[in-house]
Amino acid sequence: MNHFRSSSFTRRDFLGTALGAAAGFSVYPSGHRFLGELLAPATPFTPFQFPKDFLWGSATASYQIEGAWNEDGKGESIWDRFSHTVGKVKGAYTGDVACDSYHRYKEDVAIMKQLNLQSCRFSVSWPRIQANGSGPAIQKGLDYYKRVADSLLEAKIRPICTLYHWDLPQALEDAGGWPNRDLAARFVDYSQIVAKALGDRVQHWCIFNEPWVFTFLGYSWGIHAPARNSLPDCMRATHVVNIAQGQAFRALKAINSKLQVGTAFSMANCEPATSSDADKQAADRAHALGNVWFIHPALKGEYPKAFLGETPFETMGVKSGDMELCKAPLDFLGINYYRRQLVNADPKASDGTGVHNYDAHEGPLTDFAWEVWPDSFHDLVLRIHKEYGLPIEITENGASYLDAPDEHGRVPDQRRIEFVRGYLSALGRAIADGANVRAYHHWSLLDNFEWAEGYSQRFGMVYVDFRSQKRTIKDSGKWYAELAKSGKLT
Ligand code: GBH
């Protein structure tokens, strides 16, 4: 059996042996027997000339970069509370200072300009605008974002503003958080304040960032703020968020009908682990809940089928007439894409979805141990295009690699270049296959506060020394700058 260790003996060979087949039964949880079916060869790199008007950008989020957590009247957010609670964030790190972008935004915009970026996705911190989530606006907070938007415009970079990237005012969490229906009205009020203040200079808006992540990880899994562990509350939160999305869309359009309004949705290509019908159906349910739970209500006026039984409307607090509130003809769909999910049917899944999903490990892993598998990006983008037909912006895509400055002060992050090159090749193929994609935002511009991971993951094209706040453009940033200029992926 020694030959299993030789390098020429691949995993595919292994699975082809009797022992490999047996391992399929014993090593993996039930239902993973036909793992060998997964080993389709990856599509080779394909060069691509992106369209002339395609926008190259980067994405960031308020809590992850701004710092200044209690300056200029800003209230406490659920992420302030979470990170100040020992045991929640790796290394007990907080976003108190983060990249200090609240004070250094001019330097950051200058870096974007140096990188030839044409679009900048940033988010507004709600408690900077309304400390407790309601009432009149804090002028200093609004002024900060006006200055950010103006610096971007001056650098000829299109601002695209996310209204909510997870930093809910703690006072609103104390009032019940997203499971509380009143949150929809509060959010609409806040959205109107921001859009009225910035709508003259910002045309493109994401209402939410990753509604699935902040409802599930925050209210059901308890690993993000506000660290609650209730699936019913989570399901209720998803419905309130859907109502809030529809109402905020209309509120923004009422301020200026020309505003382009969408949301940045987290997505994972959901691939059946075997070719069985049961697994295929489970993968569709995983897609329904994980990818389009906040798109289908807006565009089709109904929830997609994600559960084995009936959709739990009662638990979710769905009232008659609600789906009309959720409905909104979004102008574009933002896709945040990082990795695929493999799916097995599991009739006993405790959430009623009949889904067991897990990470694939066919491709190389990033330093966050996420699999690199560009083909899944192509398939997901094309699927969303076929299902909804709307213009797509890639609102996030990127990878954590920990490369740091060498003795010459250079950051040789070749793996990030390969990652982006592979994913953009897949995106190019999706465009060639008909998907209407108009922008790509790399996550992220800067290494920053990676939520529960603290500063232990680095997603930036720009290295940040968090002691000195010194920024160093990584090799990937230099590479991306060239691509952003030519649109030519080689
Ligand atoms: C996006 O989240 C966010 O929009 C962005 O703020 C974040 O920095 C970026 O991606 C990189 O993570 O899912 O069990 O592995 C993506 C969703 C949620 C993925 C937290 C990683 C860690 C726990 N992220 N998740 S798990």
PDB file of N, CA, C and O in Angstrom, residues 43-52 54 56 374-375 377-378 397 414-432 440 442 476 478-490:
ATOM      1  N   THR A  43     -11.503  23.731 -15.285  1.00  0.00           N
ATOM      2  CA  THR A  43     -11.312  24.370 -16.582  1.00  0.00           C
ATOM      3  C   THR A  43      -9.997  25.141 -16.570  1.00  0.00           C
ATOM      4  O   THR A  43      -9.744  25.891 -15.620  1.00  0.00           O
ATOM      5  N   PRO A  44      -9.169  24.993 -17.596  1.00  0.00           N
ATOM      6  CA  PRO A  44      -7.906  25.731 -17.600  1.00  0.00           C
ATOM      7  C   PRO A  44      -8.131  27.238 -17.721  1.00  0.00           C
ATOM      8  O   PRO A  44      -9.191  27.675 -18.174  1.00  0.00           O
ATOM      9  N   PHE A  45      -7.124  27.988 -17.350  1.00  0.00           N
ATOM     10  CA  PHE A  45      -7.181  29.448 -17.449  1.00  0.00           C
ATOM     11  C   PHE A  45      -7.477  29.872 -18.886  1.00  0.00           C
ATOM     12  O   PHE A  45      -6.916  29.339 -19.838  1.00  0.00           O
ATOM     13  N   THR A  46      -8.382  30.832 -19.025  1.00  0.00           N
ATOM     14  CA  THR A  46      -8.712  31.369 -20.349  1.00  0.00           C
ATOM     15  C   THR A  46      -8.471  32.876 -20.316  1.00  0.00           C
ATOM     16  O   THR A  46      -9.051  33.559 -19.467  1.00  0.00           O
ATOM     17  N   PRO A  47      -7.635  33.405 -21.206  1.00  0.00           N
ATOM     18  CA  PRO A  47      -7.462  34.864 -21.243  1.00  0.00           C
ATOM     19  C   PRO A  47      -8.782  35.535 -21.609  1.00  0.00           C
ATOM     20  O   PRO A  47      -9.635  34.916 -22.243  1.00  0.00           O
ATOM     21  N   PHE A  48      -8.956  36.781 -21.217  1.00  0.00           N
ATOM     22  CA  PHE A  48     -10.222  37.459 -21.505  1.00  0.00           C
ATOM     23  C   PHE A  48     -10.035  38.964 -21.553  1.00  0.00           C
ATOM     24  O   PHE A  48      -9.355  39.542 -20.707  1.00  0.00           O
ATOM     25  N   GLN A  49     -10.624  39.577 -22.545  1.00  0.00           N
ATOM     26  CA  GLN A  49     -10.648  41.039 -22.605  1.00  0.00           C
ATOM     27  C   GLN A  49     -11.987  41.496 -22.046  1.00  0.00           C
ATOM     28  O   GLN A  49     -13.029  41.258 -22.649  1.00  0.00           O
ATOM     29  N   PHE A  50     -11.969  42.129 -20.890  1.00  0.00           N
ATOM     30  CA  PHE A  50     -13.208  42.622 -20.292  1.00  0.00           C
ATOM     31  C   PHE A  50     -13.713  43.827 -21.088  1.00  0.00           C
ATOM     32  O   PHE A  50     -12.915  44.540 -21.706  1.00  0.00           O
ATOM     33  N   PRO A  51     -15.045  44.036 -21.065  1.00  0.00           N
ATOM     34  CA  PRO A  51     -15.618  45.163 -21.811  1.00  0.00           C
ATOM     35  C   PRO A  51     -14.996  46.499 -21.391  1.00  0.00           C
ATOM     36  O   PRO A  51     -14.555  46.657 -20.258  1.00  0.00           O
ATOM     37  N   LYS A  52     -15.007  47.445 -22.304  1.00  0.00           N
ATOM     38  CA  LYS A  52     -14.405  48.768 -22.082  1.00  0.00           C
ATOM     39  C   LYS A  52     -14.968  49.476 -20.853  1.00  0.00           C
ATOM     40  O   LYS A  52     -14.236  50.096 -20.093  1.00  0.00           O
ATOM     41  N   PHE A  54     -16.343  48.154 -18.245  1.00  0.00           N
ATOM     42  CA  PHE A  54     -16.324  47.339 -17.029  1.00  0.00           C
ATOM     43  C   PHE A  54     -15.575  48.088 -15.928  1.00  0.00           C
ATOM     44  O   PHE A  54     -14.531  48.690 -16.163  1.00  0.00           O
ATOM     45  N   TRP A  56     -13.474  48.357 -12.427  1.00  0.00           N
ATOM     46  CA  TRP A  56     -12.581  47.636 -11.512  1.00  0.00           C
ATOM     47  C   TRP A  56     -12.536  48.383 -10.195  1.00  0.00           C
ATOM     48  O   TRP A  56     -12.249  49.578 -10.174  1.00  0.00           O
ATOM     49  N   PRO A 374     -12.240  28.168  -9.015  1.00  0.00           N
ATOM     50  CA  PRO A 374     -12.849  29.200  -9.857  1.00  0.00           C
ATOM     51  C   PRO A 374     -14.070  28.745 -10.659  1.00  0.00           C
ATOM     52  O   PRO A 374     -14.997  29.523 -10.851  1.00  0.00           O
ATOM     53  N   ASP A 375     -14.089  27.489 -11.113  1.00  0.00           N
ATOM     54  CA  ASP A 375     -15.231  27.040 -11.929  1.00  0.00           C
ATOM     55  C   ASP A 375     -16.567  27.292 -11.242  1.00  0.00           C
ATOM     56  O   ASP A 375     -17.574  27.584 -11.892  1.00  0.00           O
ATOM     57  N   PHE A 377     -17.437  29.690  -9.464  1.00  0.00           N
ATOM     58  CA  PHE A 377     -17.802  31.110  -9.607  1.00  0.00           C
ATOM     59  C   PHE A 377     -18.502  31.310 -10.958  1.00  0.00           C
ATOM     60  O   PHE A 377     -19.552  31.957 -11.045  1.00  0.00           O
ATOM     61  N   HIS A 378     -17.918  30.743 -12.006  1.00  0.00           N
ATOM     62  CA  HIS A 378     -18.541  30.798 -13.325  1.00  0.00           C
ATOM     63  C   HIS A 378     -19.967  30.254 -13.267  1.00  0.00           C
ATOM     64  O   HIS A 378     -20.922  30.877 -13.733  1.00  0.00           O
ATOM     65  N   ASN A 397     -15.030  39.720  -3.870  1.00  0.00           N
ATOM     66  CA  ASN A 397     -14.379  38.438  -4.148  1.00  0.00           C
ATOM     67  C   ASN A 397     -12.920  38.634  -3.757  1.00  0.00           C
ATOM     68  O   ASN A 397     -12.341  39.690  -4.007  1.00  0.00           O
ATOM     69  N   GLN A 414       2.052  36.156  -4.413  1.00  0.00           N
ATOM     70  CA  GLN A 414       1.760  35.510  -5.688  1.00  0.00           C
ATOM     71  C   GLN A 414       0.466  34.686  -5.648  1.00  0.00           C
ATOM     72  O   GLN A 414      -0.279  34.630  -6.610  1.00  0.00           O
ATOM     73  N   ARG A 415       0.195  34.083  -4.505  1.00  0.00           N
ATOM     74  CA  ARG A 415      -1.018  33.249  -4.419  1.00  0.00           C
ATOM     75  C   ARG A 415      -2.285  34.081  -4.598  1.00  0.00           C
ATOM     76  O   ARG A 415      -3.267  33.642  -5.178  1.00  0.00           O
ATOM     77  N   ARG A 416      -2.272  35.335  -4.110  1.00  0.00           N
ATOM     78  CA  ARG A 416      -3.453  36.182  -4.313  1.00  0.00           C
ATOM     79  C   ARG A 416      -3.611  36.519  -5.798  1.00  0.00           C
ATOM     80  O   ARG A 416      -4.723  36.534  -6.326  1.00  0.00           O
ATOM     81  N   ILE A 417      -2.485  36.764  -6.462  1.00  0.00           N
ATOM     82  CA  ILE A 417      -2.554  37.049  -7.901  1.00  0.00           C
ATOM     83  C   ILE A 417      -3.164  35.848  -8.623  1.00  0.00           C
ATOM     84  O   ILE A 417      -4.071  36.001  -9.451  1.00  0.00           O
ATOM     85  N   GLU A 418      -2.693  34.661  -8.278  1.00  0.00           N
ATOM     86  CA  GLU A 418      -3.234  33.461  -8.928  1.00  0.00           C
ATOM     87  C   GLU A 418      -4.712  33.273  -8.624  1.00  0.00           C
ATOM     88  O   GLU A 418      -5.498  32.855  -9.465  1.00  0.00           O
ATOM     89  N   PHE A 419      -5.094  33.576  -7.390  1.00  0.00           N
ATOM     90  CA  PHE A 419      -6.501  33.467  -6.999  1.00  0.00           C
ATOM     91  C   PHE A 419      -7.361  34.395  -7.864  1.00  0.00           C
ATOM     92  O   PHE A 419      -8.331  33.963  -8.502  1.00  0.00           O
ATOM     93  N   VAL A 420      -6.988  35.649  -7.905  1.00  0.00           N
ATOM     94  CA  VAL A 420      -7.807  36.635  -8.624  1.00  0.00           C
ATOM     95  C   VAL A 420      -7.807  36.308 -10.119  1.00  0.00           C
ATOM     96  O   VAL A 420      -8.852  36.373 -10.776  1.00  0.00           O
ATOM     97  N   ARG A 421      -6.648  35.929 -10.625  1.00  0.00           N
ATOM     98  CA  ARG A 421      -6.539  35.593 -12.037  1.00  0.00           C
ATOM     99  C   ARG A 421      -7.492  34.438 -12.377  1.00  0.00           C
ATOM    100  O   ARG A 421      -8.207  34.469 -13.374  1.00  0.00           O
ATOM    101  N   GLY A 422      -7.505  33.430 -11.541  1.00  0.00           N
ATOM    102  CA  GLY A 422      -8.383  32.277 -11.771  1.00  0.00           C
ATOM    103  C   GLY A 422      -9.851  32.649 -11.700  1.00  0.00           C
ATOM    104  O   GLY A 422     -10.660  32.270 -12.549  1.00  0.00           O
ATOM    105  N   TYR A 423     -10.219  33.422 -10.678  1.00  0.00           N
ATOM    106  CA  TYR A 423     -11.634  33.785 -10.519  1.00  0.00           C
ATOM    107  C   TYR A 423     -12.082  34.744 -11.628  1.00  0.00           C
ATOM    108  O   TYR A 423     -13.228  34.675 -12.099  1.00  0.00           O
ATOM    109  N   LEU A 424     -11.181  35.615 -12.063  1.00  0.00           N
ATOM    110  CA  LEU A 424     -11.564  36.534 -13.145  1.00  0.00           C
ATOM    111  C   LEU A 424     -11.653  35.805 -14.480  1.00  0.00           C
ATOM    112  O   LEU A 424     -12.468  36.157 -15.336  1.00  0.00           O
ATOM    113  N   SER A 425     -10.841  34.780 -14.642  1.00  0.00           N
ATOM    114  CA  SER A 425     -10.955  33.969 -15.850  1.00  0.00           C
ATOM    115  C   SER A 425     -12.327  33.300 -15.888  1.00  0.00           C
ATOM    116  O   SER A 425     -13.016  33.278 -16.918  1.00  0.00           O
ATOM    117  N   ALA A 426     -12.747  32.775 -14.734  1.00  0.00           N
ATOM    118  CA  ALA A 426     -14.069  32.150 -14.644  1.00  0.00           C
ATOM    119  C   ALA A 426     -15.167  33.185 -14.895  1.00  0.00           C
ATOM    120  O   ALA A 426     -16.162  32.905 -15.578  1.00  0.00           O
ATOM    121  N   LEU A 427     -14.971  34.396 -14.369  1.00  0.00           N
ATOM    122  CA  LEU A 427     -15.955  35.459 -14.576  1.00  0.00           C
ATOM    123  C   LEU A 427     -16.016  35.837 -16.059  1.00  0.00           C
ATOM    124  O   LEU A 427     -17.103  36.045 -16.616  1.00  0.00           O
ATOM    125  N   GLY A 428     -14.853  35.905 -16.688  1.00  0.00           N
ATOM    126  CA  GLY A 428     -14.805  36.190 -18.121  1.00  0.00           C
ATOM    127  C   GLY A 428     -15.594  35.149 -18.911  1.00  0.00           C
ATOM    128  O   GLY A 428     -16.348  35.486 -19.826  1.00  0.00           O
ATOM    129  N   ARG A 429     -15.452  33.898 -18.531  1.00  0.00           N
ATOM    130  CA  ARG A 429     -16.206  32.848 -19.227  1.00  0.00           C
ATOM    131  C   ARG A 429     -17.716  33.003 -18.991  1.00  0.00           C
ATOM    132  O   ARG A 429     -18.517  32.755 -19.887  1.00  0.00           O
ATOM    133  N   ALA A 430     -18.090  33.429 -17.787  1.00  0.00           N
ATOM    134  CA  ALA A 430     -19.521  33.648 -17.515  1.00  0.00           C
ATOM    135  C   ALA A 430     -20.047  34.793 -18.385  1.00  0.00           C
ATOM    136  O   ALA A 430     -21.171  34.732 -18.909  1.00  0.00           O
ATOM    137  N   ILE A 431     -19.239  35.830 -18.546  1.00  0.00           N
ATOM    138  CA  ILE A 431     -19.647  36.957 -19.395  1.00  0.00           C
ATOM    139  C   ILE A 431     -19.755  36.491 -20.844  1.00  0.00           C
ATOM    140  O   ILE A 431     -20.735  36.780 -21.543  1.00  0.00           O
ATOM    141  N   ALA A 432     -18.760  35.727 -21.295  1.00  0.00           N
ATOM    142  CA  ALA A 432     -18.797  35.195 -22.666  1.00  0.00           C
ATOM    143  C   ALA A 432     -20.023  34.306 -22.861  1.00  0.00           C
ATOM    144  O   ALA A 432     -20.590  34.238 -23.951  1.00  0.00           O
ATOM    145  N   TYR A 440     -16.389  44.552 -10.908  1.00  0.00           N
ATOM    146  CA  TYR A 440     -15.743  43.595  -9.992  1.00  0.00           C
ATOM    147  C   TYR A 440     -15.085  44.391  -8.874  1.00  0.00           C
ATOM    148  O   TYR A 440     -14.283  45.302  -9.132  1.00  0.00           O
ATOM    149  N   HIS A 442     -12.729  43.950  -5.624  1.00  0.00           N
ATOM    150  CA  HIS A 442     -11.892  43.035  -4.869  1.00  0.00           C
ATOM    151  C   HIS A 442     -12.098  43.260  -3.375  1.00  0.00           C
ATOM    152  O   HIS A 442     -12.072  44.399  -2.903  1.00  0.00           O
ATOM    153  N   SER A 476       0.100  41.852  -5.490  1.00  0.00           N
ATOM    154  CA  SER A 476      -1.227  41.678  -6.097  1.00  0.00           C
ATOM    155  C   SER A 476      -1.844  43.031  -6.437  1.00  0.00           C
ATOM    156  O   SER A 476      -2.527  43.171  -7.456  1.00  0.00           O
ATOM    157  N   LYS A 478      -0.209  45.725  -7.281  1.00  0.00           N
ATOM    158  CA  LYS A 478       0.456  46.242  -8.489  1.00  0.00           C
ATOM    159  C   LYS A 478      -0.080  45.531  -9.729  1.00  0.00           C
ATOM    160  O   LYS A 478      -0.311  46.144 -10.772  1.00  0.00           O
ATOM    161  N   TRP A 479      -0.289  44.229  -9.576  1.00  0.00           N
ATOM    162  CA  TRP A 479      -0.828  43.430 -10.687  1.00  0.00           C
ATOM    163  C   TRP A 479      -2.241  43.902 -11.040  1.00  0.00           C
ATOM    164  O   TRP A 479      -2.586  44.105 -12.211  1.00  0.00           O
ATOM    165  N   TYR A 480      -3.048  44.120 -10.009  1.00  0.00           N
ATOM    166  CA  TYR A 480      -4.442  44.538 -10.212  1.00  0.00           C
ATOM    167  C   TYR A 480      -4.494  45.918 -10.865  1.00  0.00           C
ATOM    168  O   TYR A 480      -5.372  46.200 -11.691  1.00  0.00           O
ATOM    169  N   ALA A 481      -3.545  46.779 -10.497  1.00  0.00           N
ATOM    170  CA  ALA A 481      -3.513  48.130 -11.077  1.00  0.00           C
ATOM    171  C   ALA A 481      -3.343  48.056 -12.599  1.00  0.00           C
ATOM    172  O   ALA A 481      -3.978  48.816 -13.347  1.00  0.00           O
ATOM    173  N   GLU A 482      -2.515  47.138 -13.053  1.00  0.00           N
ATOM    174  CA  GLU A 482      -2.307  46.971 -14.501  1.00  0.00           C
ATOM    175  C   GLU A 482      -3.583  46.470 -15.161  1.00  0.00           C
ATOM    176  O   GLU A 482      -3.996  46.960 -16.211  1.00  0.00           O
ATOM    177  N   LEU A 483      -4.202  45.482 -14.524  1.00  0.00           N
ATOM    178  CA  LEU A 483      -5.440  44.927 -15.062  1.00  0.00           C
ATOM    179  C   LEU A 483      -6.534  45.997 -15.120  1.00  0.00           C
ATOM    180  O   LEU A 483      -7.277  46.114 -16.105  1.00  0.00           O
ATOM    181  N   ALA A 484      -6.614  46.799 -14.050  1.00  0.00           N
ATOM    182  CA  ALA A 484      -7.654  47.826 -13.986  1.00  0.00           C
ATOM    183  C   ALA A 484      -7.488  48.843 -15.109  1.00  0.00           C
ATOM    184  O   ALA A 484      -8.450  49.464 -15.550  1.00  0.00           O
ATOM    185  N   LYS A 485      -6.253  49.009 -15.568  1.00  0.00           N
ATOM    186  CA  LYS A 485      -5.986  49.964 -16.638  1.00  0.00           C
ATOM    187  C   LYS A 485      -6.407  49.396 -17.996  1.00  0.00           C
ATOM    188  O   LYS A 485      -7.047  50.068 -18.791  1.00  0.00           O
ATOM    189  N   SER A 486      -6.078  48.142 -18.233  1.00  0.00           N
ATOM    190  CA  SER A 486      -6.280  47.566 -19.569  1.00  0.00           C
ATOM    191  C   SER A 486      -7.550  46.727 -19.686  1.00  0.00           C
ATOM    192  O   SER A 486      -8.072  46.537 -20.782  1.00  0.00           O
ATOM    193  N   GLY A 487      -8.038  46.178 -18.576  1.00  0.00           N
ATOM    194  CA  GLY A 487      -9.162  45.247 -18.634  1.00  0.00           C
ATOM    195  C   GLY A 487      -8.801  43.939 -19.312  1.00  0.00           C
ATOM    196  O   GLY A 487      -9.666  43.119 -19.628  1.00  0.00           O
ATOM    197  N   LYS A 488      -7.510  43.770 -19.509  1.00  0.00           N
ATOM    198  CA  LYS A 488      -7.048  42.593 -20.250  1.00  0.00           C
ATOM    199  C   LYS A 488      -6.465  41.556 -19.295  1.00  0.00           C
ATOM    200  O   LYS A 488      -5.423  41.803 -18.674  1.00  0.00           O
ATOM    201  N   LEU A 489      -7.141  40.435 -19.208  1.00  0.00           N
ATOM    202  CA  LEU A 489      -6.683  39.366 -18.317  1.00  0.00           C
ATOM    203  C   LEU A 489      -5.825  38.391 -19.105  1.00  0.00           C
ATOM    204  O   LEU A 489      -6.316  37.745 -20.037  1.00  0.00           O
ATOM    205  N   THR A 490      -4.549  38.331 -18.754  1.00  0.00           N
ATOM    206  CA  THR A 490      -3.659  37.426 -19.508  1.00  0.00           C
ATOM    207  C   THR A 490      -2.981  36.436 -18.570  1.00  0.00           C
ATOM    208  O   THR A 490      -2.958  36.635 -17.377  1.00  0.00           O
TER     209      THR A 490
END
